[in-house]
mmCIF file of C-alpha atoms and ligand atoms in Angstrom:
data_model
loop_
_atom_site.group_PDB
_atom_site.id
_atom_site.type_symbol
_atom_site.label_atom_id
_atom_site.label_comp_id
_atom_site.label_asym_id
_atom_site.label_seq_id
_atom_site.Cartn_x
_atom_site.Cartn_y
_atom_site.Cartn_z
ATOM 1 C CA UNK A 1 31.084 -12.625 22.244
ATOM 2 C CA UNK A 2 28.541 -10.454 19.917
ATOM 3 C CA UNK A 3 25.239 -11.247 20.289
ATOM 4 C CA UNK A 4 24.672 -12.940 17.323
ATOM 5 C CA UNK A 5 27.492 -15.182 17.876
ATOM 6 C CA UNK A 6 25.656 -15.628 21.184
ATOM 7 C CA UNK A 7 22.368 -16.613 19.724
ATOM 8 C CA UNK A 8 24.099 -18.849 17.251
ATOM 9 C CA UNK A 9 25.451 -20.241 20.151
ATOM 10 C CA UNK A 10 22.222 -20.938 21.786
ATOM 11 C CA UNK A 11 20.871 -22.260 18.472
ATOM 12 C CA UNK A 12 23.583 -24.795 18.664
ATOM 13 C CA UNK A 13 23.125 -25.838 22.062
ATOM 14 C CA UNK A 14 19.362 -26.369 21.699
ATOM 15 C CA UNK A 15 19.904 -28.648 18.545
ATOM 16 C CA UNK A 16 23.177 -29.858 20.620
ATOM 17 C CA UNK A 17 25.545 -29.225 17.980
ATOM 18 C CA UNK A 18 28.448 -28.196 19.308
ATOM 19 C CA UNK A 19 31.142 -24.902 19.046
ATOM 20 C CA UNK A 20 29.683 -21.317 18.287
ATOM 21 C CA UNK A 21 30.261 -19.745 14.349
ATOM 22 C CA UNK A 22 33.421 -17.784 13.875
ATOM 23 C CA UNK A 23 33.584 -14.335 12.264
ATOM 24 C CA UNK A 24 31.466 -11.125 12.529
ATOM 25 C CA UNK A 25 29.263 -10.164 9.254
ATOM 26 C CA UNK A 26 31.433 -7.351 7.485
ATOM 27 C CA UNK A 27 30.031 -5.309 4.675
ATOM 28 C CA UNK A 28 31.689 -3.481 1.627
ATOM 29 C CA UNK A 29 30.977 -0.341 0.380
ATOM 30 C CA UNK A 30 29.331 0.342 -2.798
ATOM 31 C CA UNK A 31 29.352 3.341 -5.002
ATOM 32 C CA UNK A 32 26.222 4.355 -6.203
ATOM 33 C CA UNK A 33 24.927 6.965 -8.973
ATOM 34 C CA UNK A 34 24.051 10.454 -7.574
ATOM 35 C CA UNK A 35 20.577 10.699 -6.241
ATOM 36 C CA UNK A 36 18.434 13.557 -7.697
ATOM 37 C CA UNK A 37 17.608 16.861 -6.032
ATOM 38 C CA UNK A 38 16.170 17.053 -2.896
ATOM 39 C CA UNK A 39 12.194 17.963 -2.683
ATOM 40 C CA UNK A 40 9.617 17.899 -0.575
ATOM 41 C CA UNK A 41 8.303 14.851 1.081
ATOM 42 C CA UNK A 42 4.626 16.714 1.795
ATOM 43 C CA UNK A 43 4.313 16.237 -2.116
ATOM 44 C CA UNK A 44 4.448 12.681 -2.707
ATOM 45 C CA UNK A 45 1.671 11.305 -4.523
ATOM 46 C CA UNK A 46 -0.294 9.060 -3.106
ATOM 47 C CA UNK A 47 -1.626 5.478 -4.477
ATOM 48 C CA UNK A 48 -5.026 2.946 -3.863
ATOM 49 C CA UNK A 49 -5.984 4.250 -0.476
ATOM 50 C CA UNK A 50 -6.353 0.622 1.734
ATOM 51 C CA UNK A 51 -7.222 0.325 5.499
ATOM 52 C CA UNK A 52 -5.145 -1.578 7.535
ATOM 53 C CA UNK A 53 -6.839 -3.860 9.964
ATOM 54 C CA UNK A 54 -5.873 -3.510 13.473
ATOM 55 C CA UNK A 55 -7.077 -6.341 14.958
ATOM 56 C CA UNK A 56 -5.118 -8.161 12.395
ATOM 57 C CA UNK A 57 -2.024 -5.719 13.084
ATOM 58 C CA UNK A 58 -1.980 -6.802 16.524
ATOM 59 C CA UNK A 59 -2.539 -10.667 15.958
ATOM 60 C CA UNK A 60 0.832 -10.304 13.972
ATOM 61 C CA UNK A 61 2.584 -7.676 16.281
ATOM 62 C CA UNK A 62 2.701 -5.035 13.992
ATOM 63 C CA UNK A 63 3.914 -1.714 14.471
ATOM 64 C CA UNK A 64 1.560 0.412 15.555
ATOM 65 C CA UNK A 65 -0.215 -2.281 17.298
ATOM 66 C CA UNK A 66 2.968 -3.337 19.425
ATOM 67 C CA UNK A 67 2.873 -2.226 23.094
ATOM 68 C CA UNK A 68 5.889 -4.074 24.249
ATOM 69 C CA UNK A 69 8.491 -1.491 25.314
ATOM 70 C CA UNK A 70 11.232 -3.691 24.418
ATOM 71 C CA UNK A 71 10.383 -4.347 21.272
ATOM 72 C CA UNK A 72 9.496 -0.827 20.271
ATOM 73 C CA UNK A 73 12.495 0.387 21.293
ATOM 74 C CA UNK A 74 14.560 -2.068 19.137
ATOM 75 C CA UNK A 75 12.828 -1.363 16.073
ATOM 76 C CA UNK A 76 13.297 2.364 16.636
ATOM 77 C CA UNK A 77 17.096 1.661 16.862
ATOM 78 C CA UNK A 78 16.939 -0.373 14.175
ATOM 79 C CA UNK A 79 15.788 2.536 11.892
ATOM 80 C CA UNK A 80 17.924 5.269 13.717
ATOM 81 C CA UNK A 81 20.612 2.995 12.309
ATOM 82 C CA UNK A 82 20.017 2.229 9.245
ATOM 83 C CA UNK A 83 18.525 5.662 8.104
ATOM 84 C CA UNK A 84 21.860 6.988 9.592
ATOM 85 C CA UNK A 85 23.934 4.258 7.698
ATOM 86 C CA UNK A 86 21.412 5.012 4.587
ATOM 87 C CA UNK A 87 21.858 8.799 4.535
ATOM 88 C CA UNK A 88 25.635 8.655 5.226
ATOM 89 C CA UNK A 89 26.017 6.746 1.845
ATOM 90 C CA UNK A 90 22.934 8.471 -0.517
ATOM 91 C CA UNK A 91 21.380 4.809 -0.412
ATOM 92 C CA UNK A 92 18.008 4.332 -0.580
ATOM 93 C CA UNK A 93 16.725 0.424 -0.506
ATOM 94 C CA UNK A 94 17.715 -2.659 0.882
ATOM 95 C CA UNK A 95 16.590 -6.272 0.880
ATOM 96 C CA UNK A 96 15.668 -7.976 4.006
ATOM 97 C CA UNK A 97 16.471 -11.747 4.058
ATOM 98 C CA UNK A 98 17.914 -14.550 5.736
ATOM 99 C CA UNK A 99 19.404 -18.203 6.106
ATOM 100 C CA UNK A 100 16.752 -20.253 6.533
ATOM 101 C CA UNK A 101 12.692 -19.496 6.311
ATOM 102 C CA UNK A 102 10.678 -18.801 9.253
ATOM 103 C CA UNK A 103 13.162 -16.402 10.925
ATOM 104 C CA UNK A 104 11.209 -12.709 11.112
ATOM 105 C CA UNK A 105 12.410 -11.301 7.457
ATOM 106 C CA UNK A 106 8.271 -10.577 6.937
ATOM 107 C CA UNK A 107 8.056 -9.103 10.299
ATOM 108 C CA UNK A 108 10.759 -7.058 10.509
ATOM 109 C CA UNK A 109 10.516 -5.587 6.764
ATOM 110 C CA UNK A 110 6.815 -4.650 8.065
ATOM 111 C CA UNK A 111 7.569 -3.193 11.344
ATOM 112 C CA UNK A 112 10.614 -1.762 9.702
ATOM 113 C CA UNK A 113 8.727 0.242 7.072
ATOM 114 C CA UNK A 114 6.319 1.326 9.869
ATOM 115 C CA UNK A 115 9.055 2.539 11.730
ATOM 116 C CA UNK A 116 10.660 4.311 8.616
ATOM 117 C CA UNK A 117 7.159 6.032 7.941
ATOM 118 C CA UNK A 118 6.865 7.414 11.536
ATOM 119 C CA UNK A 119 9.969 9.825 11.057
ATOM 120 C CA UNK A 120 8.274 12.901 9.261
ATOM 121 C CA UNK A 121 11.136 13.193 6.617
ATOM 122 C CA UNK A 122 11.278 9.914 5.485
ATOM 123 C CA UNK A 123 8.852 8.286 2.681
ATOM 124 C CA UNK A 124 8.928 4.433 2.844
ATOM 125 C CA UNK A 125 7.572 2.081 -0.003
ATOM 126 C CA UNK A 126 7.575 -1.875 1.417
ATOM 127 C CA UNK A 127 7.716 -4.361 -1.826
ATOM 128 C CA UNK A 128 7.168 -7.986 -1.541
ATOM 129 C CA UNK A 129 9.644 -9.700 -3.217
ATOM 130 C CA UNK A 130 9.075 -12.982 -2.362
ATOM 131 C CA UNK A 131 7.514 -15.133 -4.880
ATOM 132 C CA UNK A 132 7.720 -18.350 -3.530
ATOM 133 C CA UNK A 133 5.938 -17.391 0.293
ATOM 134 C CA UNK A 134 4.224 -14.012 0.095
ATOM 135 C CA UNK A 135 3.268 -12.993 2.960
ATOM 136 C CA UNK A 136 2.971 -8.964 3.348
ATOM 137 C CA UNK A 137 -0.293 -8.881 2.822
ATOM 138 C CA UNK A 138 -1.869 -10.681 4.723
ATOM 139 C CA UNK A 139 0.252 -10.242 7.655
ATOM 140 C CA UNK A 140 -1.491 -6.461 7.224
ATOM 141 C CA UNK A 141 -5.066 -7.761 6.950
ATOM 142 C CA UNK A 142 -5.081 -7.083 3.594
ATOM 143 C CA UNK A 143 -5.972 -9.904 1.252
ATOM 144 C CA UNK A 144 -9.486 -9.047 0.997
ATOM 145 C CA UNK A 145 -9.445 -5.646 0.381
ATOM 146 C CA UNK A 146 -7.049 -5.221 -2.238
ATOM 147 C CA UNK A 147 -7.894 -5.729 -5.928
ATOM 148 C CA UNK A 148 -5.174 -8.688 -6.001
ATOM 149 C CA UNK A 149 -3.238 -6.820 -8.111
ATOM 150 C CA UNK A 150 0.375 -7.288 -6.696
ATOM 151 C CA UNK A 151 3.821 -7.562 -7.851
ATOM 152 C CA UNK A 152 3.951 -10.416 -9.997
ATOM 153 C CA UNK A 153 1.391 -8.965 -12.328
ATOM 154 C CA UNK A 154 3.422 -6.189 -12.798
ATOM 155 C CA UNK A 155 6.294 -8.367 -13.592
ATOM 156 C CA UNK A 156 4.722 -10.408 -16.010
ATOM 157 C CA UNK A 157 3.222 -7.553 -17.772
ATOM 158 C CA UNK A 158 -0.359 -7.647 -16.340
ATOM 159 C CA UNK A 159 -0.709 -4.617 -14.323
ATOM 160 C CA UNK A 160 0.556 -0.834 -14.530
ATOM 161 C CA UNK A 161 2.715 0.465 -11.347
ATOM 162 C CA UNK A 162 -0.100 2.384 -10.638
ATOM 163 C CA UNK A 163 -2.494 -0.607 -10.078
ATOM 164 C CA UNK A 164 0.440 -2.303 -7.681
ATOM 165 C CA UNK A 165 0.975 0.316 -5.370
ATOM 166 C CA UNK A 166 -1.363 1.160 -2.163
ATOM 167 C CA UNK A 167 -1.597 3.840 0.220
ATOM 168 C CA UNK A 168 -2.603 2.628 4.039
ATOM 169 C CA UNK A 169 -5.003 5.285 5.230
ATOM 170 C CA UNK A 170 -3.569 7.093 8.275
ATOM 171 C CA UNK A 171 -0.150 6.429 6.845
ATOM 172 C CA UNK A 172 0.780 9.545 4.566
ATOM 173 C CA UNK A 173 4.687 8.667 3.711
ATOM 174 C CA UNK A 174 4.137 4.805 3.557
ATOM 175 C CA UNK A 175 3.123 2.899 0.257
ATOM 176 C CA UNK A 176 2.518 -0.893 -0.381
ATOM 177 C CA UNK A 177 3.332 -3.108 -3.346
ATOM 178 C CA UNK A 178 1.649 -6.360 -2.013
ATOM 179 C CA UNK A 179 2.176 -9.606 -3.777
ATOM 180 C CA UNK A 180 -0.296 -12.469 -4.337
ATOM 181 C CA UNK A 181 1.094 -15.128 -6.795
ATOM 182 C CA UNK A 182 3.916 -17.613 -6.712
ATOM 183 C CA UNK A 183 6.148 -18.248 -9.488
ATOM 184 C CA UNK A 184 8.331 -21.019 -10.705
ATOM 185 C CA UNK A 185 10.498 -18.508 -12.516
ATOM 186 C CA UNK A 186 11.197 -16.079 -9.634
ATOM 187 C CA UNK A 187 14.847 -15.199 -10.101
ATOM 188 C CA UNK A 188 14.443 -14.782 -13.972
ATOM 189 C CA UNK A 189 11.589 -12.431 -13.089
ATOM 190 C CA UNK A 190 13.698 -10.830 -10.398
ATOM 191 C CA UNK A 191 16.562 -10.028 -12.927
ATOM 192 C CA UNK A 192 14.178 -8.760 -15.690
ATOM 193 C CA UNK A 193 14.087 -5.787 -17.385
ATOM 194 C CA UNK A 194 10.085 -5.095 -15.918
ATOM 195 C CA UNK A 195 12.012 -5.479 -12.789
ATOM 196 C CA UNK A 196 14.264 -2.974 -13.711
ATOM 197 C CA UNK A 197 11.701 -0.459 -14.506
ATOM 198 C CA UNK A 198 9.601 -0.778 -11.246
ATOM 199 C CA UNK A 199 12.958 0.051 -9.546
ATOM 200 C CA UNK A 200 14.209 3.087 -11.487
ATOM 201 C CA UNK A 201 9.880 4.411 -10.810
ATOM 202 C CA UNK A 202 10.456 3.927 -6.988
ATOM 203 C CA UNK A 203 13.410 5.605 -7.477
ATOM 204 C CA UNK A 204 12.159 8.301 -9.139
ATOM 205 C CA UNK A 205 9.348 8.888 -6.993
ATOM 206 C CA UNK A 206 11.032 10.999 -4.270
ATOM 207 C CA UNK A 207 14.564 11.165 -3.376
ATOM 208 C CA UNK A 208 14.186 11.204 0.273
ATOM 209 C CA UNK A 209 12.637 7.907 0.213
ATOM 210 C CA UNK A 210 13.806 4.208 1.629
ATOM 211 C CA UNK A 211 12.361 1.420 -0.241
ATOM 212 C CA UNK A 212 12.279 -2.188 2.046
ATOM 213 C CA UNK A 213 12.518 -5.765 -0.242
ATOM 214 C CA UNK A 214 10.851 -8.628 1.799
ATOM 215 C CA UNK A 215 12.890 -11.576 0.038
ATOM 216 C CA UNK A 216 12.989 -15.205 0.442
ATOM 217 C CA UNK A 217 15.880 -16.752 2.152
ATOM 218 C CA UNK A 218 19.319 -16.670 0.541
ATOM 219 C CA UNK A 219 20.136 -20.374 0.928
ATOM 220 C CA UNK A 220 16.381 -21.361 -0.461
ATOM 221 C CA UNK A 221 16.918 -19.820 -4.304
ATOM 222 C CA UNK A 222 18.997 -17.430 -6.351
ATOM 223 C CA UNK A 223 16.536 -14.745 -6.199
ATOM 224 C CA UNK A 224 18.597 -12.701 -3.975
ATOM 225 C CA UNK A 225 21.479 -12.996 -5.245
ATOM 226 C CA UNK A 226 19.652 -12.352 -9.057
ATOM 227 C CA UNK A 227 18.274 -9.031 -7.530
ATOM 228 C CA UNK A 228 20.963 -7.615 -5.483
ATOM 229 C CA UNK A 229 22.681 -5.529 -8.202
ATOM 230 C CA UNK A 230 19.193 -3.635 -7.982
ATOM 231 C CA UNK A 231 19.405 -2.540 -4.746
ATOM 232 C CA UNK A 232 22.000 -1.113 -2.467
ATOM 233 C CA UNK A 233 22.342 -3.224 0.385
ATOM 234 C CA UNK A 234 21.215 -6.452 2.366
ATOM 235 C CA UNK A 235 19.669 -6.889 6.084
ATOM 236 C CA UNK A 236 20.414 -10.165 7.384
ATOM 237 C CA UNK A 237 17.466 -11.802 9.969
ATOM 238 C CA UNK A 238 19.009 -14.542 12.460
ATOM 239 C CA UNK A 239 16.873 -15.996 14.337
ATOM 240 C CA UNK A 240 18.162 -16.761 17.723
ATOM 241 C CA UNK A 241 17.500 -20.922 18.479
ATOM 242 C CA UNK A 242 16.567 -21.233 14.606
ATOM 243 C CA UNK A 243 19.425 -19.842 12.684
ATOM 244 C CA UNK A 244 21.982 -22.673 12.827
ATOM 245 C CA UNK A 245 25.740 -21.641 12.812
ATOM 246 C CA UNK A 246 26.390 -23.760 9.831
ATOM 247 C CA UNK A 247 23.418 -21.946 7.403
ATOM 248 C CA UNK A 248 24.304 -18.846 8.790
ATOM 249 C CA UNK A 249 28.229 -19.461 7.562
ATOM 250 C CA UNK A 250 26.807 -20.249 4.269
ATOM 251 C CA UNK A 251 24.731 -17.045 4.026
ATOM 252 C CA UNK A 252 27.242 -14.982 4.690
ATOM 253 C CA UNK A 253 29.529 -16.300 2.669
ATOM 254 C CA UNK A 254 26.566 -15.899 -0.462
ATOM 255 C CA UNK A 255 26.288 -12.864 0.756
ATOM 256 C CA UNK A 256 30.096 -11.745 0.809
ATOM 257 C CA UNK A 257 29.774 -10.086 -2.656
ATOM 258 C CA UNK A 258 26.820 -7.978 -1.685
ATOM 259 C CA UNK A 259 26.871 -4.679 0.836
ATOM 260 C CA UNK A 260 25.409 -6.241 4.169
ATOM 261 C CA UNK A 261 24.311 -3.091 6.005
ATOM 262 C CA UNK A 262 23.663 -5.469 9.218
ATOM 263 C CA UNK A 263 22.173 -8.148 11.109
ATOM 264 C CA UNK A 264 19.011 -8.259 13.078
ATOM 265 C CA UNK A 265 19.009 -10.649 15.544
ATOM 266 C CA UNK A 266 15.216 -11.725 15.923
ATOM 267 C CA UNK A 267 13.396 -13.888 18.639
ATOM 268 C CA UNK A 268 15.881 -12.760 21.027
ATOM 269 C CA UNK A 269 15.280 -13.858 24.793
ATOM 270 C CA UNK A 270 18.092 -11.489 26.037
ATOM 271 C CA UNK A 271 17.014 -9.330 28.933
ATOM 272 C CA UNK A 272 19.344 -7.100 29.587
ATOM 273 C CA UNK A 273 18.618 -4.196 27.509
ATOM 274 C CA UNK A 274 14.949 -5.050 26.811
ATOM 275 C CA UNK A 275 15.884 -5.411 23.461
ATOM 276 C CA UNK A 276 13.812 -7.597 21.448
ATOM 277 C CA UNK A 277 14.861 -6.525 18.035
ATOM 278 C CA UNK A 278 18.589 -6.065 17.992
ATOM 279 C CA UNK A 279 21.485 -4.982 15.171
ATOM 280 C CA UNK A 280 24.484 -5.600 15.343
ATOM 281 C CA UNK A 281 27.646 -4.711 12.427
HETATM 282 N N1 ATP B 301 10.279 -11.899 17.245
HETATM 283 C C1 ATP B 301 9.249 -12.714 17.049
HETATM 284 N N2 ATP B 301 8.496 -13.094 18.084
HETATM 285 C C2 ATP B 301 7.440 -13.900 17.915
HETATM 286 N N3 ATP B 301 7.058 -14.406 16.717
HETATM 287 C C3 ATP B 301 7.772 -14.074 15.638
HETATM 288 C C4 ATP B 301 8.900 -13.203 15.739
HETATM 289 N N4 ATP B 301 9.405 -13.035 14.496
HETATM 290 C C5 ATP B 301 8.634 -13.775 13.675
HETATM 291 N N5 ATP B 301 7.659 -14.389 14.348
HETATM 292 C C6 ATP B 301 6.622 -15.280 13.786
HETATM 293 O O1 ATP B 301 7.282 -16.315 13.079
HETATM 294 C C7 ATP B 301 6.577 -16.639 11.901
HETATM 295 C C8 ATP B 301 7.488 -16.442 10.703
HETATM 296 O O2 ATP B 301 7.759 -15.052 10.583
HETATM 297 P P1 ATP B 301 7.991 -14.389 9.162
HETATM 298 O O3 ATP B 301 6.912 -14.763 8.210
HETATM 299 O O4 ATP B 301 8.261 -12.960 9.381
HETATM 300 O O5 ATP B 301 9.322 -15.158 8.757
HETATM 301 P P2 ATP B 301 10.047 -15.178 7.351
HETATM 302 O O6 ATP B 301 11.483 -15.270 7.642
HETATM 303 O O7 ATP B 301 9.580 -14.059 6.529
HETATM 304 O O8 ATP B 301 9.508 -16.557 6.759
HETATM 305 P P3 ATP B 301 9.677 -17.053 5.227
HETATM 306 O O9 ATP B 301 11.050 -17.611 5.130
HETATM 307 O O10 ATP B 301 8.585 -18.086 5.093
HETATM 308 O O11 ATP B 301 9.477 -15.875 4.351
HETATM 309 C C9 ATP B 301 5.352 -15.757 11.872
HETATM 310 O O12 ATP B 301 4.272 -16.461 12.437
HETATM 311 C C10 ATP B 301 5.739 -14.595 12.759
HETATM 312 O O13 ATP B 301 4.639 -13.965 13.360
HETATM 313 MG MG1 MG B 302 8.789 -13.994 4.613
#
């Protein structure tokens, strides 16, 4: 048994619903236009400087405020991973989302972006794409010190990419595009052609670059499924004894269409390898 069948499992025992889910997640690939020349990371250009709080870090166990071996360990196999799975394929972004809210996608696009900007050839840019809950920054102690210029402004036409993006001091290869305001029209937005724009600038920005999407949950809207052409591949969250076995069957089956690079299996109690953070494909 995998262990996300084995959480799923343990979901359905605690809410006593019986029989664990069936298949394992499978992907497809996806071919993608040619990325530009390589350059130099040392040369990226860098945005609003903004000071992460570490008390505030730590409240939310943030990377680099995380001390638990366990969990630093997953997280760093988590990016070994993906970066591997991302460089193999000349793919450069992915969406982090779920079933069901309240299962880590925040966390782990946060910690994952840390852990991305910690390996000296990689330049990481973390976007909040979650209109209906966003939650990035203040998870990074950041709502007070930022001009509250996020995402959405940029999407309706309010603020330049410029004004959107921040640079954490301490952090050289990591950027921010925070996001304040909720929207009734999120998917719409999502699928627009300002949306369009802010990807092909990331894009264009460096090529040896991973941008992170923290997005709702796929069973709560259509904005995933609105913005996955934009983007080359999807990072399930289950949450082990939240994640039930029947919203997890319907996830994957929205997500079928889509290139699933893999699933992170979050609030794991499994002891054996210390893992806290775990991926499985
Ligand atoms: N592995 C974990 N261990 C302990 N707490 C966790 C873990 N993962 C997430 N949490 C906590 O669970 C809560 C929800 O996490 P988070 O906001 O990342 O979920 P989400 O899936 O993004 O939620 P939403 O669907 O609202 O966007 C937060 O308080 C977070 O700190
Ligand atoms: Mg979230």
């Amino acid at each position: 048994m995998s262990i996300i069948e084995e959480a799923v499992r343990k979901t359905a025992e605690r809410y006593q619903r019986p029989a664990p889910m069936g298949q394992q997640p499978s992907g497809r690939p996806r071919l993608r236009r040619v990325p530009p020349p390589a350059t130099e990371t040392a040369n990226v250009r860098r945005f609003q400087p903004v000071t992460l709080d570490r008390a505030v870090l730590d409240d939310n166990s943030i990377l680099p405020q995380i001390t638990d071996p366990g969990a630093l360990r997953g997280y760093k196999i988590l990016r070994t991973r993906l970066l591997r799975r991302l460089e193999a394929n000349q793919w450069h972004s992915f969406a982090v989302t779920g079933a069901t809210p309240g299962e880590g996608k925040t966390l782990t696009s946060i910690n994952l972006a840390m852990a991305f900007a910690q390996d000296p050839n990689t330049w990481v840019v973390l976007v909040d794409l979650d209109l209906h809950r966003p939650k990035v920054a203040s998870y990074l102690g950041l709502n007070n010190s930022l001009g509250e210029r996020g995402l959405t402004d940029f999407l309706l036409g309010d603020a330049t990419f410029e004004q959107i993006m921040y640079s954490p001091a301490g952090m050289d290869r990591l950027a921010i595009i925070p996001n304040f305001q909720t929207v009734a029209n999120a998917s719409e937005l999502l699928a627009s052609p300002r949306m369009d724009e802010l990807v092909q600038t990331l894009e264009a920005e460096t090529p040896r670059r991973v941008v992170i999407f923290d997005m709702p949950p796929v069973l709560a809207s259509d904005d995933v499924l609105a913005f996955s052409p934009q983007v080359d591949g999807m990072l399930l969250v289950v949450a082990e004894g939240l994640t039930s076995r029947d919203s997890l069957k319907s996830a994957k089956s929205l997500l079928q269409e889509m290139n699933l690079l893999g699933v992170v299996l979050n609030r794991s109690e499994a002891q054996d390898d210390g893992a806290y953070y775990s991926y499985a494909r």
